[in-house]
Amino acid sequence: MKKLKLALLLFVIMVFVGYILIWIMMPTNTFYLHWLPQIQVKTNSTYFGQQGANILVYTFPILFIATLGCLYLHISKKIDENNSESITDNVYFASWTRPVLVKGPLGIVSWMELSFLAMFIALLVWSFSSYLHGMFANINQQAAQMRETVWEAKLKSSALMLGLVGNICLAFLFFPVTRGSSILQLLGLTSESSIKYHIWLGHTAMTLFTAHSLCSIIFWCSTNQISEMLKWDNIGISNVAGEVAMLAGLVMWGTSFARIRRKIFELFFYAHHLYIVFVVFFVFHVGFSYSCIILPGFYLFLIDRYLRFLQSQQRIRMVSARVLPCQAVELNFSKCPGLSYSPRSILFLNVPAISKLQWHPFTVTSSSNLDPEKLSVVVKSEGSWSHNLYDMLSSSPPIDHLKISIEGPYGPVSSSTDFLRHETLVMVSGGSGITPFISVIRELLFRANKAPGKSPSILLVCTFKKSLDLAMLDLILPVSGTNFDISSLQLQIEAYVTREKQPPTENSKIPQTIWFKPDALDVPVSAILGQNNWLWLAVIVSASCIIFLLLIGVLTRYYIYPIDHNSNLTYSFSSKSALNMLFVCISIATTATMVFLWNKKQNANETRQIQNVNMSSPMNTPPSAWFCDAERELESLPHQSLVQATTIHYGTRPDLKSKSFLKPKVTLLAKDSLFERVFKKHKYRRNIVGVQKLERRGSCKRPEEDEARSGCNMLSWLGK
């Protein structure tokens, strides 16, 4: 298995290097005058026409890499399951996913991200300079042939060059927002941490496309060809389609700037759905054959988006809700035991009773190992949506059922448990930013009891505004309690209450747990594609691609070819583009739906076995008994162990800049001179493990902004 895994990885690298080589050679005359014509001659057929070459060169490599990536991840998952004691697949690869930059406009950036960012910038600079050199080399001769002035010819060439370079950004635009992407997971990245690259690609692409449009309009005005703006030619470029795409892009671009996005988030969110208009009319503008350049990223995004749509149509059974006095609530969902996810995963939540359209991201706080039949998230009341949810759950009398849909969970794969390689973990959080660390601590609790002495020691430094917020620490223990010995976990908690100088005199409120009645229409949380999700995703990508090729092959051979004879001078480009886009949608929808229904049937069999087992919430329980005996929980041994591990500081903040802050605390945990070496080198700040930004992950006022910012909520692990 490991040899097969290595072979797949090497094959993927070879294909990827070849794909990048194509992009490097694209701006050169060697590619357009020699390579591409030869490929077109060899691939030209009555079934695919001239677009067959573009599909082979631009589309096939990425879809092939995505398929091989799925197989690689499936094999990795099986190896991990068979060797549960394994801590990490590859220490060398894990080092590439460690942060190299933690400050500045880039946020937290790993070596892998920095490498690809540098390569992409180099590609843009190279393409821009190569196109500029190639187009301006004989500009005087071209101007004379076209009876134009030199500056007009340069303006026309500049417009074309800007559009071609903008297409490079567009080709990679959709990769970061494909949540279930095998390519991102193959690189040790997640959509959550890569969303910033989507933002930068979008800004760069729209800047180039805007300049492309302005140069074209100025050229038409200067040459008295303003009527070109109203042309939609059957053959070649359609200017009207390009203008419609540009208008849609400008609306998305204008509403995506930080000032507008933060103040009027709903405008940004709904305006971004114009990406459908943008892509459709972009294809009409340049034709489907040339659009194969950007097709791979959008194709994988469509698959992911359709699978998310199918998952969102299911109603999830919520077993219980733990209401905290700090206006936070823990939602506990029934889960299929076969669903496994890594610590620090996220999911998107929709509550139709509050809003049918709004989806909000939250960190999963449970561990699939410690809680095999339950999945939990924590919602802090910060915005109107989360405030309404808290009011619904804390109302009296309590509600007995709540309709909820989810998308996810999504999380890291290659580095999901890389923290197990280290002897000591230092985790710093503020407010509700503690939630990713709860899942890590629960995972470590499971492993500490399974293999005593092998789990790392933990120092959790957390800050809260008020004493009521200390209730967030209760979430470290599952709502149903645990049979695991928490004392076996070397855990030390330093909690800071910043706005109060002394403990409260009155007794604090006790968290309350509400149990919900089961509903026959509700289903447990399950993987959208079952336990073998990567294998099924490979089936969807490959099978849908084959179906698409068959459809366009039949269409071209028996309908378009008798009319056009592969001349591209007779049959309408717009009609061909519309049919090809329709076939893409049909191929993806057909394949994904069949796989989804098959796995839904398999999940239903598993659901029947656990439907009435989770949490034992009886149907006839009186409302007065729907609140669990919290006092009994507070007296439990695990809770007492948690209290003993916690030190509370009032009226102060943790001085992370002080060299003496962590040193005495970590000495209690470290078994060697690791931190002595770190502090002597004055690199302790860069080596703090799990620096958690003071972000409001539960702030649902601007959900997608939380998703964009959550790239900063990464764990950076301290190496030895």
XYZ file of C-alpha atoms in Angstrom:
720
model
C 0.000 0.000 0.000
C 2.769 2.437 0.888
C 4.595 1.711 -2.371
C 1.399 2.314 -4.327
C 0.882 5.542 -2.414
C 4.401 6.708 -3.256
C 3.950 5.742 -6.909
C 0.726 7.756 -7.125
C 2.428 10.764 -5.568
C 5.332 10.615 -8.004
C 2.930 10.257 -10.933
C 0.934 13.264 -9.734
C 4.127 15.314 -9.481
C 5.112 14.351 -13.030
C 1.729 15.346 -14.463
C 1.716 18.585 -12.472
C 5.194 19.526 -13.695
C 4.040 18.928 -17.267
C 0.942 21.067 -16.689
C 3.028 23.933 -15.289
C 5.396 23.592 -18.242
C 2.454 24.202 -20.575
C 1.618 27.424 -18.715
C 5.247 28.539 -18.892
C 5.429 27.903 -22.634
C 2.020 29.394 -23.478
C 3.231 32.998 -23.972
C 6.011 31.915 -26.341
C 5.996 31.549 -30.117
C 7.364 28.038 -29.687
C 4.099 26.957 -28.127
C 1.696 28.691 -30.526
C 3.664 28.125 -33.731
C 4.995 24.624 -33.129
C 3.641 22.715 -30.121
C -0.049 23.580 -30.282
C -0.437 23.095 -34.083
C 1.148 19.651 -33.847
C -1.133 18.690 -30.978
C -4.169 19.956 -32.907
C -3.214 17.922 -35.968
C -2.888 14.734 -33.924
C -6.064 15.256 -31.874
C -8.313 16.720 -34.571
C -11.180 14.311 -35.189
C -14.791 14.235 -36.242
C -15.759 13.633 -32.603
C -14.076 16.533 -30.809
C -12.902 18.927 -33.476
C -10.253 21.485 -32.612
C -11.423 21.758 -29.009
C -10.084 18.246 -28.428
C -6.549 19.658 -28.238
C -7.517 22.203 -25.580
C -9.334 19.558 -23.528
C -6.267 17.331 -23.669
C -3.735 20.056 -22.855
C -5.587 22.205 -20.305
C -8.512 20.238 -18.837
C -7.442 16.609 -18.690
C -4.239 17.028 -16.588
C -5.986 18.709 -13.646
C -8.943 16.304 -13.639
C -6.455 13.444 -13.823
C -4.494 14.891 -10.891
C -7.737 15.325 -8.924
C -8.631 11.671 -9.533
C -5.181 10.400 -8.585
C -5.263 12.698 -5.561
C -8.494 11.057 -4.414
C -6.904 7.621 -4.733
C -3.832 8.828 -2.839
C -5.938 10.223 0.007
C -8.053 7.050 0.119
C -4.944 4.893 0.467
C -3.537 7.254 3.114
C -6.770 6.957 5.072
C -6.673 3.157 4.939
C -3.034 3.108 6.047
C -3.869 5.353 9.004
C -6.806 3.131 9.969
C -4.664 0.002 9.843
C -1.838 1.658 11.740
C -3.578 3.792 14.339
C -0.339 4.273 16.266
C 1.208 6.136 13.360
C 1.666 9.785 14.195
C 2.435 11.240 10.819
C 2.817 10.041 7.280
C 5.897 11.959 6.345
C 7.875 14.233 8.628
C 9.456 15.939 5.635
C 6.081 16.705 4.056
C 4.708 17.856 7.420
C 7.522 20.401 7.653
C 6.214 22.025 4.460
C 2.849 22.637 6.113
C 4.352 24.426 9.117
C 4.029 28.238 9.244
C 6.910 30.311 7.955
C 5.150 33.690 8.218
C 2.794 34.584 11.064
C 2.514 38.347 10.650
C 1.886 40.837 7.894
C -0.706 41.044 5.102
C -0.286 37.380 4.193
C -1.459 36.195 7.609
C -0.241 32.732 8.626
C 1.517 31.164 5.642
C 3.177 27.751 5.416
C 6.186 26.848 3.305
C 3.862 25.065 0.877
C 1.651 28.127 0.444
C 4.636 30.451 0.135
C 6.202 28.236 -2.529
C 3.073 28.158 -4.678
C 2.528 31.886 -4.168
C 6.062 32.617 -5.372
C 5.630 30.312 -8.376
C 2.328 31.936 -9.327
C 3.743 35.462 -9.108
C 6.703 34.346 -11.210
C 4.286 32.861 -13.761
C 2.330 36.126 -13.975
C 5.489 38.213 -14.421
C 6.870 35.784 -16.999
C 3.619 35.655 -18.969
C 3.220 39.440 -18.931
C 6.770 40.063 -20.133
C 6.644 37.294 -22.752
C 3.342 38.464 -24.224
C 4.628 42.040 -24.186
C 7.824 41.101 -25.989
C 6.105 38.865 -28.527
C 3.334 41.321 -29.406
C 5.497 44.435 -29.603
C 8.410 42.870 -31.496
C 6.916 43.593 -34.932
C 4.350 46.194 -33.918
C 5.383 48.722 -36.600
C 4.929 46.207 -39.388
C 1.578 45.064 -37.990
C 0.375 48.662 -37.709
C 1.231 49.295 -41.341
C -0.583 46.154 -42.473
C -3.714 47.031 -40.475
C -3.511 50.715 -41.514
C -3.355 51.815 -37.911
C -1.059 54.132 -36.046
C 1.604 52.541 -33.903
C 0.006 53.625 -30.630
C -3.352 52.214 -31.759
C -1.707 48.906 -32.600
C 0.037 48.900 -29.224
C -3.245 49.675 -27.479
C -4.986 46.813 -29.280
C -2.171 44.389 -28.440
C -2.146 45.584 -24.821
C -5.864 44.856 -24.499
C -5.312 41.315 -25.777
C -2.290 40.814 -23.523
C -4.150 41.969 -20.406
C -7.009 39.588 -21.178
C -4.643 36.651 -21.670
C -2.814 37.305 -18.389
C -6.152 37.761 -16.602
C -7.182 34.313 -17.805
C -4.285 32.839 -15.817
C -5.785 34.225 -12.605
C -9.235 33.023 -13.643
C -7.911 29.518 -14.284
C -6.820 29.197 -10.632
C -9.612 31.282 -9.073
C -11.944 28.429 -8.073
C -9.410 26.024 -6.569
C -9.258 27.717 -3.119
C -13.065 27.758 -2.696
C -13.563 24.075 -3.506
C -14.081 22.855 0.064
C -13.819 19.146 -0.637
C -10.940 19.478 -3.089
C -8.583 16.531 -3.273
C -5.934 18.805 -4.791
C -5.865 21.116 -1.766
C -5.827 18.168 0.634
C -3.046 16.571 -1.395
C -0.974 19.694 -0.754
C -1.829 19.761 2.942
C -4.064 22.818 2.503
C -7.713 23.505 3.240
C -10.239 25.771 1.583
C -10.578 27.606 4.894
C -6.906 28.584 5.001
C -6.697 29.208 1.245
C -9.646 31.584 0.942
C -7.299 34.584 1.042
C -5.731 33.412 -2.208
C -9.150 33.385 -3.838
C -9.537 37.007 -2.737
C -6.170 38.034 -4.156
C -6.745 36.139 -7.393
C -10.128 37.817 -7.746
C -8.683 41.303 -7.236
C -5.846 40.625 -9.682
C -8.122 39.105 -12.319
C -10.642 41.947 -12.134
C -7.870 44.555 -12.322
C -6.525 42.935 -15.485
C -9.978 42.412 -17.017
C -10.968 46.014 -16.258
C -7.800 47.255 -17.950
C -8.533 44.872 -20.848
C -12.028 46.321 -21.259
C -10.884 49.943 -21.008
C -8.128 49.436 -23.574
C -10.603 47.791 -25.959
C -13.166 50.588 -25.560
C -10.523 53.302 -26.030
C -9.265 51.531 -29.148
C -12.764 51.305 -30.620
C -13.430 54.963 -29.873
C -10.143 56.130 -31.383
C -10.684 54.110 -34.569
C -14.388 54.996 -34.963
C -15.474 51.412 -34.284
C -17.688 52.065 -31.277
C -20.349 49.864 -32.889
C -18.110 46.887 -32.022
C -19.460 47.135 -28.480
C -22.874 45.983 -29.730
C -21.694 42.990 -31.763
C -22.423 39.387 -30.864
C -20.766 37.505 -33.710
C -21.725 33.912 -34.397
C -18.089 33.102 -35.164
C -15.239 34.273 -32.960
C -15.272 36.709 -30.058
C -18.614 38.017 -28.790
C -18.138 41.538 -27.432
C -21.610 41.847 -25.893
C -21.113 38.638 -23.905
C -17.791 39.967 -22.649
C -19.447 43.195 -21.538
C -22.155 41.309 -19.629
C -19.502 39.166 -17.944
C -17.526 42.298 -17.116
C -20.538 44.016 -15.547
C -21.247 40.963 -13.386
C -17.598 40.870 -12.379
C -17.575 44.567 -11.481
C -20.603 44.135 -9.211
C -18.913 41.229 -7.412
C -15.647 43.122 -7.228
C -17.195 46.341 -5.968
C -19.047 44.602 -3.138
C -16.061 42.500 -2.065
C -13.905 45.298 -0.672
C -13.484 45.098 3.086
C -15.371 48.289 3.936
C -18.502 47.242 2.022
C -18.235 43.555 2.905
C -18.099 44.243 6.633
C -20.840 46.861 6.744
C -23.260 45.331 4.219
C -22.276 41.681 4.217
C -25.581 40.454 2.786
C -25.002 42.610 -0.307
C -21.583 41.052 -0.786
C -22.875 37.532 -0.189
C -25.780 37.658 -2.621
C -23.864 39.674 -5.228
C -21.248 36.935 -5.312
C -23.806 34.574 -6.816
C -23.278 36.538 -10.021
C -20.274 34.281 -10.571
C -22.688 32.081 -12.538
C -23.473 34.958 -14.909
C -19.796 35.848 -15.120
C -18.634 32.345 -16.058
C -21.484 31.664 -18.507
C -20.955 34.886 -20.447
C -17.188 34.516 -20.290
C -17.631 31.215 -22.134
C -19.915 32.941 -24.650
C -17.304 35.690 -25.013
C -14.300 33.519 -25.909
C -15.982 30.252 -26.944
C -15.992 26.919 -25.151
C -12.829 25.690 -26.842
C -10.691 28.456 -25.363
C -12.612 28.245 -22.067
C -11.070 24.821 -21.518
C -8.176 26.806 -20.046
C -10.308 27.767 -17.022
C -12.577 24.705 -17.102
C -10.694 22.367 -14.679
C -10.976 24.595 -11.611
C -14.595 25.475 -12.290
C -15.437 21.836 -13.102
C -14.148 20.636 -9.714
C -15.911 23.545 -8.008
C -19.216 22.559 -9.671
C -18.862 18.985 -8.416
C -18.171 20.205 -4.897
C -20.987 22.759 -4.996
C -23.539 20.222 -6.219
C -22.535 17.707 -3.546
C -22.911 20.427 -0.919
C -26.369 21.176 -2.307
C -27.375 17.523 -1.987
C -26.094 17.369 1.588
C -27.865 20.590 2.547
C -31.253 19.122 1.604
C -31.082 16.679 4.529
C -32.472 17.544 7.954
C -30.038 16.686 10.718
C -31.114 15.282 14.059
C -30.014 17.514 16.934
C -29.838 15.428 20.093
C -29.200 18.109 22.696
C -28.089 21.664 23.307
C -25.981 22.837 26.230
C -26.881 26.437 27.113
C -24.095 28.344 28.861
C -24.554 31.468 31.006
C -22.078 33.375 28.789
C -24.652 33.432 25.960
C -23.039 30.535 24.164
C -24.646 27.261 23.225
C -23.202 23.885 22.326
C -25.214 22.018 19.685
C -24.889 18.231 19.759
C -25.908 16.301 16.643
C -26.401 12.607 16.123
C -23.604 11.185 13.967
C -23.020 7.977 12.078
C -20.165 6.100 13.781
C -18.546 5.647 10.379
C -18.052 9.399 9.958
C -14.553 10.405 11.005
C -13.121 13.895 10.916
C -9.954 15.515 12.133
C -9.548 18.013 14.974
C -10.010 21.663 13.958
C -12.640 20.764 11.352
C -15.456 23.183 10.540
C -19.010 22.831 9.289
C -21.617 25.217 7.919
C -24.916 25.525 9.737
C -28.359 26.557 8.502
C -31.421 27.027 10.723
C -34.496 27.620 8.503
C -36.487 28.970 11.463
C -34.067 31.921 11.557
C -33.079 32.232 7.897
C -33.460 29.811 5.004
C -30.596 31.371 3.041
C -27.892 32.066 5.610
C -25.133 29.523 6.229
C -22.604 30.126 8.993
C -19.259 28.406 9.686
C -18.437 26.986 13.104
C -15.587 24.950 14.502
C -16.346 21.341 15.408
C -15.491 20.893 19.091
C -16.052 17.153 19.370
C -13.670 14.324 18.558
C -14.800 11.520 16.275
C -12.782 9.102 18.423
C -13.957 10.305 21.838
C -17.544 10.912 20.659
C -18.191 8.239 17.996
C -21.941 8.916 17.821
C -22.029 12.670 18.335
C -20.812 15.813 16.606
C -20.722 19.144 18.458
C -20.293 22.811 17.582
C -20.322 25.916 19.781
C -22.207 29.086 18.812
C -21.362 32.293 20.688
C -24.051 34.970 20.608
C -22.313 37.811 18.774
C -24.567 38.748 15.845
C -28.281 38.849 15.141
C -28.425 35.296 13.750
C -26.592 33.690 16.674
C -28.512 35.871 19.148
C -31.816 34.581 17.737
C -30.560 31.008 18.011
C -29.556 31.509 21.643
C -32.950 33.047 22.465
C -34.751 30.083 20.885
C -32.777 27.537 22.890
C -32.809 29.407 26.203
C -36.513 30.249 26.089
C -38.943 28.941 28.674
C -40.551 26.501 28.145
C -37.767 25.061 25.983
C -38.404 23.925 22.426
C -38.444 20.175 21.856
C -37.265 20.125 18.223
C -35.303 22.287 15.814
C -34.853 21.838 12.061
C -31.205 22.171 11.066
C -29.160 21.475 7.935
C -25.391 21.316 7.653
C -22.602 21.220 5.096
C -19.434 19.436 6.109
C -17.503 18.808 8.207
C -14.383 19.986 6.413
C -10.915 19.790 7.861
C -7.243 19.029 7.311
C -6.208 15.535 6.292
C -2.467 15.308 5.845
C -1.653 17.256 9.010
C -4.718 16.488 11.095
C -2.760 14.925 13.967
C 0.702 16.306 13.329
C 0.685 17.788 16.821
C 1.217 14.283 18.185
C 4.829 14.471 17.027
C 5.683 16.995 19.746
C 6.231 16.590 23.455
C 4.637 19.873 24.527
C 1.856 21.972 23.019
C 1.232 25.608 23.926
C -2.174 26.886 22.782
C -3.212 30.534 23.082
C -6.801 31.659 22.503
C -9.170 34.518 23.185
C -12.904 34.258 23.855
C -14.734 31.857 21.574
C -11.439 31.260 19.761
C -10.910 28.421 22.225
C -13.210 26.149 20.206
C -10.575 24.634 17.850
C -8.493 23.687 20.874
C -11.408 21.889 22.516
C -11.422 19.352 19.688
C -7.649 18.964 19.989
C -7.834 18.401 23.760
C -10.637 15.843 23.368
C -8.598 14.000 20.744
C -5.568 13.999 23.035
C -7.740 12.785 25.927
C -8.776 9.790 23.848
C -5.202 9.019 22.823
C -3.839 9.532 26.350
C -6.171 6.825 27.663
C -5.553 4.547 24.706
C -1.763 4.815 24.837
C -0.696 6.273 28.221
C 2.523 8.258 28.180
C 2.534 8.838 24.418
C 0.442 12.009 24.192
C 2.049 15.453 24.508
C 1.586 17.685 27.528
C -0.626 20.742 27.046
C -0.548 24.336 28.217
C -3.751 26.219 27.337
C -3.590 30.004 27.789
C -7.062 31.487 27.310
C -8.457 34.969 27.904
C -12.066 35.951 28.598
C -13.792 39.266 29.221
C -15.955 38.226 32.173
C -16.219 35.433 34.707
C -19.330 34.118 32.976
C -17.187 33.336 29.939
C -15.223 30.816 32.000
C -18.138 28.470 31.326
C -16.504 27.887 27.930
C -13.984 25.696 29.751
C -16.825 23.312 30.671
C -17.046 22.441 26.978
C -13.747 20.593 27.199
C -15.771 17.701 28.632
C -18.542 16.190 26.456
C -22.130 16.842 27.504
C -22.691 13.150 28.164
C -19.614 12.944 30.336
C -16.714 10.656 29.621
C -15.415 7.345 30.863
C -11.875 8.417 30.071
C -9.566 9.498 32.860
C -8.773 13.170 32.253
C -6.031 13.038 34.881
C -4.010 10.909 32.452
C -3.770 13.985 30.240
C -1.002 16.378 31.240
C -3.179 19.469 30.976
C -2.529 22.888 32.484
C -4.984 25.749 31.899
C -4.122 29.392 32.546
C -7.367 31.399 32.276
C -7.382 35.204 32.328
C -10.469 37.327 33.078
C -9.576 40.785 31.784
C -12.535 42.983 32.814
C -13.003 41.807 36.393
C -10.448 42.189 39.176
C -11.845 39.583 41.549
C -14.088 36.507 41.502
C -17.847 37.196 41.524
C -19.500 37.114 44.939
C -22.775 35.558 43.818
C -23.044 31.972 42.675
C -22.557 31.552 38.960
C -25.298 30.156 36.791
C -25.117 26.477 35.978
C -25.054 25.330 32.336
C -28.276 23.650 31.287
C -28.677 20.856 28.790
C -31.826 20.476 26.701
C -32.680 17.132 25.115
C -34.712 17.131 21.913
C -37.338 14.709 20.725
C -36.336 12.641 17.686
C -38.116 13.134 14.386
C -38.600 10.463 11.736
C -37.424 12.848 8.982
C -34.165 13.723 10.715
C -30.978 11.826 9.910
C -27.604 11.656 11.677
C -24.652 13.565 10.300
C -22.863 11.400 7.779
C -20.231 11.769 5.097
C -21.906 12.914 1.908
C -20.107 10.155 -0.013
C -19.893 7.569 2.755
C -16.834 6.189 4.509
C -14.953 5.757 1.221
C -15.587 9.370 0.292
C -12.316 9.922 -1.571
C -12.841 6.801 -3.640
C -16.365 7.878 -4.560
C -15.174 11.387 -5.397
C -12.650 9.863 -7.790
C -15.527 7.954 -9.391
C -17.556 11.157 -9.782
C -14.691 13.147 -11.313
C -13.621 10.434 -13.738
C -17.093 9.131 -14.655
C -18.570 12.597 -15.199
C -15.610 13.504 -17.403
C -16.104 10.360 -19.487
C -19.844 11.039 -19.827
C -19.100 14.624 -20.876
C -16.634 13.462 -23.533
C -19.160 10.934 -24.849
C -21.891 13.569 -25.068
C -19.804 16.162 -26.892
C -18.347 13.412 -29.096
C -21.808 12.317 -30.230
C -22.934 15.935 -30.618
C -19.917 16.904 -32.704
C -19.872 13.799 -34.884
C -23.556 13.584 -35.744
C -24.750 17.183 -35.502
C -21.990 19.813 -35.697
C -19.508 18.071 -38.003
C -21.989 17.566 -40.889
C -22.596 21.346 -40.784
C -19.138 22.725 -39.983
C -16.664 19.990 -41.040
C -14.266 21.136 -38.276
C -13.697 24.482 -39.995
C -15.027 26.563 -37.062
C -16.431 28.960 -39.662
C -20.059 27.869 -39.960
C -21.617 26.604 -36.746
C -22.401 29.257 -34.131
C -19.855 29.526 -31.317
C -22.606 30.547 -28.898
C -24.726 27.490 -29.663
C -21.743 25.202 -29.304
C -20.797 26.855 -26.005
C -24.344 26.567 -24.650
C -24.550 22.872 -25.527
C -21.157 22.133 -24.017
C -22.027 23.923 -20.776
C -25.318 22.015 -20.641
C -23.463 18.724 -21.061
C -21.042 19.643 -18.264
C -23.978 20.205 -15.909
C -25.756 17.013 -17.009
C -22.615 14.904 -16.574
C -21.885 16.211 -13.093
C -25.496 16.114 -11.883
C -26.105 12.586 -13.165
C -22.952 11.048 -11.736
C -23.022 12.878 -8.397
C -26.718 12.136 -7.845
C -26.280 8.418 -8.482
C -23.322 8.190 -6.099
C -25.147 10.273 -3.487
C -28.284 8.105 -3.611
C -26.231 4.925 -3.338
C -24.392 6.182 -0.262
C -27.615 7.567 1.198
C -29.058 4.075 1.033
C -25.975 2.671 2.765
C -26.137 5.371 5.442
C -29.824 4.614 6.024
C -28.965 1.043 6.984
C -26.422 2.320 9.487
C -28.852 4.953 10.755
C -31.480 2.378 11.716
C -29.047 0.835 14.174
C -28.327 4.063 16.052
C -31.513 6.075 15.539
C -32.847 5.642 19.062
C -29.601 5.047 20.899
C -27.878 8.443 20.929
C -28.088 10.196 24.275
C -31.160 8.128 25.290
C -33.590 11.015 24.987
C -36.989 9.336 25.578
C -40.034 10.444 23.649
C -42.236 10.750 26.716
C -39.852 12.644 28.949
C -41.709 15.498 30.641
C -40.474 19.024 29.944
C -39.248 19.389 33.507
C -36.792 16.559 32.905
C -35.367 17.921 29.693
C -32.717 19.764 31.674
C -29.921 17.494 32.798
C -28.751 17.456 36.378
C -25.877 19.880 35.933
C -24.967 19.823 39.611
C -24.352 16.102 39.388
C -22.074 16.719 36.409
C -20.152 19.409 38.279
C -19.410 16.949 41.051
C -18.112 14.300 38.686
C -14.499 13.180 38.831
C -13.605 14.426 35.312
C -14.919 17.879 36.171
C -12.960 17.954 39.421
C -9.814 17.008 37.506
C -10.502 19.844 35.077
C -10.938 22.324 37.938
C -7.674 21.226 39.529
C -5.833 21.776 36.243
C -7.138 25.351 35.904
C -5.627 28.537 37.312
C -7.693 31.728 36.979
C -6.156 35.220 36.879
C -8.369 38.291 37.328
C -7.831 41.818 36.025
C -4.805 41.016 33.884
C -3.810 39.780 30.456
C -1.206 37.181 29.539
C 2.049 38.968 28.752
C 3.080 36.846 25.807
C 5.897 39.257 24.941
C 7.622 38.646 28.239
C 10.395 36.081 28.139
C 9.479 34.972 31.644
C 5.777 34.382 30.909
C 5.826 30.895 29.451
C 9.137 29.695 30.806
C 8.134 28.729 34.379
C 4.832 27.260 33.216
C 6.306 25.187 30.455
C 9.035 23.878 32.711
C 6.357 22.040 34.661
C 5.343 20.241 31.486
C 8.492 19.811 29.437
C 10.559 16.692 29.999
C 13.749 18.012 28.440
C 15.521 21.259 27.644
C 13.362 21.966 24.585
C 11.994 25.291 25.795
C 15.350 26.244 27.336
C 16.824 26.095 23.840
C 13.886 28.009 22.381
C 14.066 30.843 24.885
C 17.844 31.134 24.671
C 17.513 31.689 20.939
C 14.836 34.350 21.574
C 12.489 32.619 19.139
C 9.834 31.698 21.663
C 7.191 33.910 20.029
C 7.510 32.248 16.648
C 7.418 28.826 18.246
C 4.258 29.259 20.281
C 2.017 26.389 19.353
C -1.504 27.113 18.253
C -1.580 30.890 18.213
C -5.296 31.566 18.059
C -6.299 35.014 16.817
C -8.918 36.849 18.842
C -11.473 36.184 16.133
C -15.189 35.827 16.654
C -15.693 32.469 15.015
C -19.243 32.423 16.374
C -20.044 35.830 14.962
C -22.706 34.972 12.446
C -23.448 38.485 11.338
C -21.027 38.027 8.489
C -20.638 34.276 7.993
C -18.502 34.186 4.891
C -16.209 36.815 6.355
C -15.676 34.474 9.282
C -14.805 31.824 6.743
C -12.352 34.139 5.017
C -10.727 35.174 8.279
C -10.623 31.674 9.656
C -7.465 31.097 7.663
C -5.793 32.909 10.576
C -7.256 30.413 13.034
C -4.682 27.763 12.243
C -2.540 25.770 14.616
C 1.181 26.158 14.133
C 2.962 23.340 15.847
C 6.205 23.586 17.769
C 8.916 21.251 16.530
C 11.674 19.786 18.584
